[in-house]
Amino acid sequence: MQGNGEIEVSDENEFSHGLGGRKYRPVVAHDNDRAVVEMSSLESAASASSSSSPFPNRNLMKVKVSNQTNMTSEEREGSLPTHGRPNGSQKDSKLALFGFDSLVNILGLKSMTGDQVPAPSSPRDGDDATVNLERPKVFDTGLKLGTMMGVFVPCLQNILGIIYYIRFSWIVGMAGIGESLLLVAFCGSCTFLTTISLSAIATNGAMKGGGPYYLIGRALGPEVGVSIGLCFFLGNAVAGALYVLGAVETFLNAVPSAGIFKETVTRVNGPEVAQPIASPSLHDLQIYGIVVTIILCFIVFGGVKMINRVAPAFLVPVLFSLFCIFAGMLLARKDHPTAGITGLSLESFRENWSSDYQTTNNAGIPDPDGKIYWNFNALVGLFFPAVTGIMAGSNRSASLKDTQRSIPVGTLAATLATSGLYLVTVLFFGALATREKLLTDRLLTATVAWPFPAIIYIGIILSTLGAALQSLTGAPRLLAAIANDDILPVLNYFKVADGNEPHIATFFTAFICIGCVVIGNLDLITPTITMFYLLCYAGVNLSCFLLDLLDAPSWRPRWKFHHWSLSLVGALLCIVIMFLISWAFTVVSLALASLIYYYVSIRGKAGDWGDGFKSAYFQLALRSLRSLGADQVHPKNWYPIPLVFCRPWGKLPENVPCHPKLADFANCMKKKGRGMSIFVSIMDGDYHECAEDAKVACKQLSTYIDYKQCEGVAEIVVAPSMTDGFRGIIQTMGLGNLKPNIVVMRYPEIWRRENLTEIPATFVGIINDCIVANKAVVIVKGLDEWPNEYQRQYGSIDLYWIVRDGGLMLLLSQLLLTKESFESCKIQVFCIAEEDSDAEELKADVKKFLYDLRMQAEVIVISMKSWDAHAEQQDESFEAFTGAQQRISGYLAGIKEKAHSEGTAFMADGKAVVVNEQQIENFLYTTLKLNSTILKYSRMAAVVLVSLPPPPVNHPAYFYMEYMDLLVENVPRLLIVRGYRRDVVTLFT
């Protein structure tokens, strides 16, 4: 690679000879080739593997595009070999037409392979965009598994476990055949619907580590994903204790002499003679369970590869034990192994059809004095862990050859196979033995097994230990996946690098597992596991429901057998099962998940995973926008949507994109933070040249708004001039009734001090544009002194109500009172009356109006008669009045002189000027009187609001600025307000 557009080929000599001497050459503007590389060469390289070719390994090519816009023409020509230099510049390559999109995004697909790959840079930025056309390299971390060994076998091994062997016959005896069938169908339908939802989400794109946490988090957001993921981690850790206790209990029942402690439980059932039934001691379960858990942890530390190789071998004894169980049940009538075994008989089937719920002791032995009463709801909690394990395949997604095929097929096959097995087993157990035998023989499967019970004991122990290994292997990886997403800083201790073992997470999982083993009671542990698993399944169903209902363009799962209604039913079924089992456990699990959710939302780092809630917000916003329509908003529903014009009218500190107090003032226009602000600024220049700078400036402004804790959005517009930019903003900003209705900007106090002669025309033009666009205007004078939320103000908020503004000035004063900085102030309304109006009548009308508006304010009426005497003027106001007269006279004289010399009409700001000197005098005198009144009555006010006079027609912008300067003279903090042709307050409820 030496020049722009050159092609680099590894082993160039052999490659070129293999093509019969043909060499790749750069493509120039006058070349008629259709592509950079001759198609015949690409076809030859592509077919090398399927045909006899002299270059079988020549599928490695690199296309390199270099930017040489900053190089001289001599340098560009010098970068090419002399014999290969075309007549035209290499810059004219056809690649320049396509840019980097056709090379990187289409051929390389680098931006779609994962989050860790940065977006390719454009060749225009001066960087080389190198694209590897070879087949993507797959870093082999082990043998890739197919559907059978990767999904079906792990799911089957996790589903077929301890509950089936040592609890299922007891469940049939307690619930009867009929309700046992209903129990299996009820729990199986929940996992079946969850499997359908899981298949849809898993086939909608590539999966990373984390299993269901990854799916839920990417669908419902990081907060929901982390909260459910941590609960699912706890469920897996507790499940490890369940499997360990099952293995230990089976071992102690098979070898009673191994028990350190002895315990005998006496059962009394009906009129029969009491018979002692031996069961393992709780202390034996605890001691052996802790030892087994420690041994399993050492095996886990030995490496996942060893576990993955040994795990399929655990399934062989399980399948063989199932064969022995069914063979023993078929041969039971002939062998008559023990009392209570009737063989498959219709009489036993009829007797065991109905339920027989009763109280038991902690070991599950029927006892009239027992403390545990069993019913259908309790059996759901006990049996449901027997149908869990459907996530085992998704947890192994990184080791699967084809996740989008293996996960749906393997998981669904395992779910249907185990559900069918459970239904058939219910019928066999119900017809095999008496109810007394079903309730008292905790290992009925071993009793009836053919040819001898030891096979069942071995199968149970191996299956439970294998499941425990899966839990102690999968749970730490789930926790490490949550930690690696860097959402919760507190989980940073569990982070692991790619390919490393999560040792710290394994220690933590083992600690939880040992704590549950100490409890030593399966019947107390299983409801906890059930809640966490159901919570995870509900999250999967809700994820699929949300994604399917919204149906975003990116929702294209390969698994087509799904519908949002099925996912909704699955989610509701999970919640119903949770409350059926135990409302107390349900409340505790939901509270724990909510607590984690709240903690993540407060302490967690923001992560944008394109979750379904963002799509839901978008759809809700569109629906709400359509429902608002284009009609006028009723005053009861009116919200201020300020368009904050960030033009500073002066210099700002470096790296501060807008005036620091503008955000504070925008917050004052919201009641309890409700509302939206749009911060806009205009960048002068050409759009094509300044587009990137505008993006950077917009990002800076948005960051600053977030720093100031002002809910709003930032927009930067590039325009040839400020006037053109503002007119574009005022016409196009917003959608429907969500368009901004108030323009907020700073008063340009510095224009005369800094001699900025361009400000008057721009400022007046903005006001006129707002009037034409029917936007309200709020101009803030004294923005530097505007208080923040911690600076409490005292005194009054004075309103000088001169013209009808739809109640905007009154509403702004009420909004100011809702802020802590102004809540100690009171409102005073000054009504400026005409000379011939009745002041008392006006005062009464205004007070009645304010009363109906639920606004408390003191009303003061000022008649214009009191403005007649010059003696009442404030000295500083009169001095400013004299100065304004002199400057206007000088400006007017200059216009006249220029018009006389050029022989044209009076012109200012590019338009004709038609003024009456007497009218100018009246305007100046009016603003003088108003300023004097404000200084007289409101010198100590916290803030003053006054009506904004519209710019007079045919008056130069310079004159209007003089009027305004005279109006705001010596008033420290002033809001100049102009309403629009809509009421923003109403008297009616």
mmCIF file of C-alpha atoms in Angstrom, residues 582-749:
data_model
loop_
_atom_site.group_PDB
_atom_site.id
_atom_site.type_symbol
_atom_site.label_atom_id
_atom_site.label_comp_id
_atom_site.label_asym_id
_atom_site.label_seq_id
_atom_site.Cartn_x
_atom_site.Cartn_y
_atom_site.Cartn_z
ATOM 1 C CA SER A 582 -46.667 -17.621 48.680
ATOM 2 C CA TRP A 583 -47.694 -14.013 48.629
ATOM 3 C CA ALA A 584 -45.096 -13.302 51.333
ATOM 4 C CA PHE A 585 -42.214 -14.742 49.255
ATOM 5 C CA THR A 586 -43.605 -12.908 46.209
ATOM 6 C CA VAL A 587 -43.647 -9.563 47.981
ATOM 7 C CA VAL A 588 -40.138 -10.147 49.312
ATOM 8 C CA SER A 589 -38.746 -11.092 45.874
ATOM 9 C CA LEU A 590 -40.470 -8.172 44.133
ATOM 10 C CA ALA A 591 -39.276 -5.825 46.861
ATOM 11 C CA LEU A 592 -35.728 -7.108 46.437
ATOM 12 C CA ALA A 593 -35.897 -6.650 42.667
ATOM 13 C CA SER A 594 -37.379 -3.165 43.116
ATOM 14 C CA LEU A 595 -34.686 -2.263 45.605
ATOM 15 C CA ILE A 596 -31.971 -3.359 43.177
ATOM 16 C CA TYR A 597 -33.731 -1.463 40.371
ATOM 17 C CA TYR A 598 -33.831 1.703 42.462
ATOM 18 C CA TYR A 599 -30.191 1.288 43.457
ATOM 19 C CA VAL A 600 -29.141 0.803 39.825
ATOM 20 C CA SER A 601 -31.129 3.852 38.710
ATOM 21 C CA ILE A 602 -29.466 5.954 41.426
ATOM 22 C CA ARG A 603 -25.920 4.610 41.515
ATOM 23 C CA GLY A 604 -25.604 2.808 38.203
ATOM 24 C CA LYS A 605 -23.911 4.146 35.131
ATOM 25 C CA ALA A 606 -26.035 5.020 32.134
ATOM 26 C CA GLY A 607 -26.054 2.394 29.432
ATOM 27 C CA ASP A 608 -27.868 2.773 26.140
ATOM 28 C CA TRP A 609 -28.547 -0.739 24.856
ATOM 29 C CA GLY A 610 -31.396 0.196 22.533
ATOM 30 C CA ASP A 611 -33.865 -1.401 24.932
ATOM 31 C CA GLY A 612 -37.573 -1.797 24.280
ATOM 32 C CA PHE A 613 -38.544 0.950 26.706
ATOM 33 C CA LYS A 614 -36.848 3.498 24.451
ATOM 34 C CA SER A 615 -38.958 2.231 21.578
ATOM 35 C CA ALA A 616 -42.035 2.333 23.817
ATOM 36 C CA TYR A 617 -41.295 5.932 24.747
ATOM 37 C CA PHE A 618 -40.974 6.753 21.066
ATOM 38 C CA GLN A 619 -44.286 5.105 20.217
ATOM 39 C CA LEU A 620 -45.957 6.772 23.203
ATOM 40 C CA ALA A 621 -44.586 10.133 22.163
ATOM 41 C CA LEU A 622 -45.914 9.683 18.640
ATOM 42 C CA ARG A 623 -49.325 8.608 19.909
ATOM 43 C CA SER A 624 -49.448 11.497 22.360
ATOM 44 C CA LEU A 625 -48.384 13.934 19.676
ATOM 45 C CA ARG A 626 -51.137 12.716 17.374
ATOM 46 C CA SER A 627 -53.689 12.908 20.179
ATOM 47 C CA LEU A 628 -52.706 16.498 20.898
ATOM 48 C CA GLY A 629 -53.487 17.377 17.310
ATOM 49 C CA ALA A 630 -52.840 20.740 15.765
ATOM 50 C CA ASP A 631 -55.610 22.607 17.584
ATOM 51 C CA GLN A 632 -54.906 25.226 20.178
ATOM 52 C CA VAL A 633 -54.074 23.896 23.610
ATOM 53 C CA HIS A 634 -56.697 24.652 26.232
ATOM 54 C CA PRO A 635 -55.447 27.074 28.912
ATOM 55 C CA LYS A 636 -55.938 24.370 31.570
ATOM 56 C CA ASN A 637 -53.462 22.155 29.723
ATOM 57 C CA TRP A 638 -51.041 24.891 28.733
ATOM 58 C CA TYR A 639 -47.388 24.382 29.629
ATOM 59 C CA PRO A 640 -44.605 26.824 28.912
ATOM 60 C CA ILE A 641 -42.192 25.376 26.362
ATOM 61 C CA PRO A 642 -39.412 27.947 26.338
ATOM 62 C CA LEU A 643 -37.087 28.304 23.387
ATOM 63 C CA VAL A 644 -33.997 29.553 25.189
ATOM 64 C CA PHE A 645 -31.897 31.598 22.782
ATOM 65 C CA CYS A 646 -28.341 31.110 23.994
ATOM 66 C CA ARG A 647 -26.867 34.133 22.224
ATOM 67 C CA PRO A 648 -24.750 35.600 25.019
ATOM 68 C CA TRP A 649 -24.623 39.197 23.670
ATOM 69 C CA GLY A 650 -21.131 39.290 25.063
ATOM 70 C CA LYS A 651 -18.193 37.126 26.072
ATOM 71 C CA LEU A 652 -18.530 34.001 28.152
ATOM 72 C CA PRO A 653 -15.914 32.022 30.065
ATOM 73 C CA GLU A 654 -14.082 29.431 28.044
ATOM 74 C CA ASN A 655 -15.885 26.060 27.615
ATOM 75 C CA VAL A 656 -19.198 27.583 28.769
ATOM 76 C CA PRO A 657 -21.609 27.244 25.831
ATOM 77 C CA CYS A 658 -24.385 29.478 27.197
ATOM 78 C CA HIS A 659 -24.929 31.996 29.972
ATOM 79 C CA PRO A 660 -24.798 30.128 33.306
ATOM 80 C CA LYS A 661 -27.992 31.755 34.586
ATOM 81 C CA LEU A 662 -30.127 30.968 31.522
ATOM 82 C CA ALA A 663 -30.636 27.406 32.694
ATOM 83 C CA ASP A 664 -31.541 28.666 36.172
ATOM 84 C CA PHE A 665 -34.130 30.990 34.705
ATOM 85 C CA ALA A 666 -35.505 28.227 32.428
ATOM 86 C CA ASN A 667 -36.039 26.085 35.525
ATOM 87 C CA CYS A 668 -38.017 28.929 37.082
ATOM 88 C CA MET A 669 -40.539 28.625 34.249
ATOM 89 C CA LYS A 670 -41.398 25.040 35.226
ATOM 90 C CA LYS A 671 -43.678 23.900 37.991
ATOM 91 C CA LYS A 672 -41.959 21.139 40.001
ATOM 92 C CA GLY A 673 -39.612 20.536 37.121
ATOM 93 C CA ARG A 674 -42.374 19.576 34.692
ATOM 94 C CA GLY A 675 -41.872 20.864 31.214
ATOM 95 C CA MET A 676 -39.357 20.955 28.438
ATOM 96 C CA SER A 677 -36.864 23.595 27.395
ATOM 97 C CA ILE A 678 -35.152 23.863 24.039
ATOM 98 C CA PHE A 679 -31.757 25.548 24.135
ATOM 99 C CA VAL A 680 -30.731 26.822 20.709
ATOM 100 C CA SER A 681 -27.726 28.655 19.404
ATOM 101 C CA ILE A 682 -26.757 29.802 15.937
ATOM 102 C CA MET A 683 -23.392 29.229 14.339
ATOM 103 C CA ASP A 684 -22.581 31.608 11.534
ATOM 104 C CA GLY A 685 -21.063 30.062 8.435
ATOM 105 C CA ASP A 686 -21.564 27.518 5.682
ATOM 106 C CA TYR A 687 -23.339 24.329 6.705
ATOM 107 C CA HIS A 688 -20.997 21.962 4.875
ATOM 108 C CA GLU A 689 -17.976 23.546 6.502
ATOM 109 C CA CYS A 690 -19.397 23.914 10.001
ATOM 110 C CA ALA A 691 -21.504 20.745 10.338
ATOM 111 C CA GLU A 692 -18.950 18.859 12.430
ATOM 112 C CA ASP A 693 -18.260 21.904 14.588
ATOM 113 C CA ALA A 694 -22.006 22.243 15.155
ATOM 114 C CA LYS A 695 -22.227 18.630 16.357
ATOM 115 C CA VAL A 696 -19.410 19.197 18.825
ATOM 116 C CA ALA A 697 -21.001 22.440 20.038
ATOM 117 C CA CYS A 698 -24.393 20.733 20.405
ATOM 118 C CA LYS A 699 -22.851 17.979 22.504
ATOM 119 C CA GLN A 700 -21.128 20.550 24.708
ATOM 120 C CA LEU A 701 -24.359 22.482 25.155
ATOM 121 C CA SER A 702 -26.307 19.313 25.981
ATOM 122 C CA THR A 703 -23.686 18.297 28.548
ATOM 123 C CA TYR A 704 -23.851 21.739 30.112
ATOM 124 C CA ILE A 705 -27.650 21.583 30.341
ATOM 125 C CA ASP A 706 -27.422 18.239 32.132
ATOM 126 C CA TYR A 707 -24.802 19.706 34.459
ATOM 127 C CA LYS A 708 -27.185 22.545 35.299
ATOM 128 C CA GLN A 709 -29.932 19.968 35.943
ATOM 129 C CA CYS A 710 -32.323 21.558 33.496
ATOM 130 C CA GLU A 711 -34.547 19.164 31.596
ATOM 131 C CA GLY A 712 -34.219 20.159 27.990
ATOM 132 C CA VAL A 713 -32.653 19.491 24.628
ATOM 133 C CA ALA A 714 -29.907 21.332 22.819
ATOM 134 C CA GLU A 715 -29.894 22.357 19.160
ATOM 135 C CA ILE A 716 -27.220 24.134 17.144
ATOM 136 C CA VAL A 717 -28.230 25.631 13.788
ATOM 137 C CA VAL A 718 -25.737 26.646 11.130
ATOM 138 C CA ALA A 719 -26.883 29.614 9.061
ATOM 139 C CA PRO A 720 -25.289 32.403 6.979
ATOM 140 C CA SER A 721 -26.464 34.963 9.525
ATOM 141 C CA MET A 722 -28.143 35.094 12.887
ATOM 142 C CA THR A 723 -31.312 36.523 11.369
ATOM 143 C CA ASP A 724 -31.659 33.715 8.851
ATOM 144 C CA GLY A 725 -30.882 31.121 11.483
ATOM 145 C CA PHE A 726 -33.429 32.433 13.958
ATOM 146 C CA ARG A 727 -36.153 32.639 11.330
ATOM 147 C CA GLY A 728 -35.513 29.007 10.429
ATOM 148 C CA ILE A 729 -35.636 28.013 14.100
ATOM 149 C CA ILE A 730 -38.826 29.906 14.879
ATOM 150 C CA GLN A 731 -40.629 28.309 11.928
ATOM 151 C CA THR A 732 -39.486 24.716 12.170
ATOM 152 C CA MET A 733 -38.540 23.935 15.769
ATOM 153 C CA GLY A 734 -40.863 21.426 17.443
ATOM 154 C CA LEU A 735 -43.679 19.161 16.295
ATOM 155 C CA GLY A 736 -47.404 19.872 16.366
ATOM 156 C CA ASN A 737 -48.471 21.338 19.680
ATOM 157 C CA LEU A 738 -45.053 20.556 21.160
ATOM 158 C CA LYS A 739 -43.575 23.547 19.409
ATOM 159 C CA PRO A 740 -41.971 26.126 21.694
ATOM 160 C CA ASN A 741 -44.384 28.883 22.681
ATOM 161 C CA ILE A 742 -42.067 31.290 24.531
ATOM 162 C CA VAL A 743 -38.786 32.722 23.295
ATOM 163 C CA VAL A 744 -36.405 33.502 26.154
ATOM 164 C CA MET A 745 -33.264 35.565 25.645
ATOM 165 C CA ARG A 746 -30.952 37.910 27.423
ATOM 166 C CA TYR A 747 -31.271 41.640 27.045
ATOM 167 C CA PRO A 748 -28.187 42.991 25.183
ATOM 168 C CA GLU A 749 -27.041 45.447 27.836
#
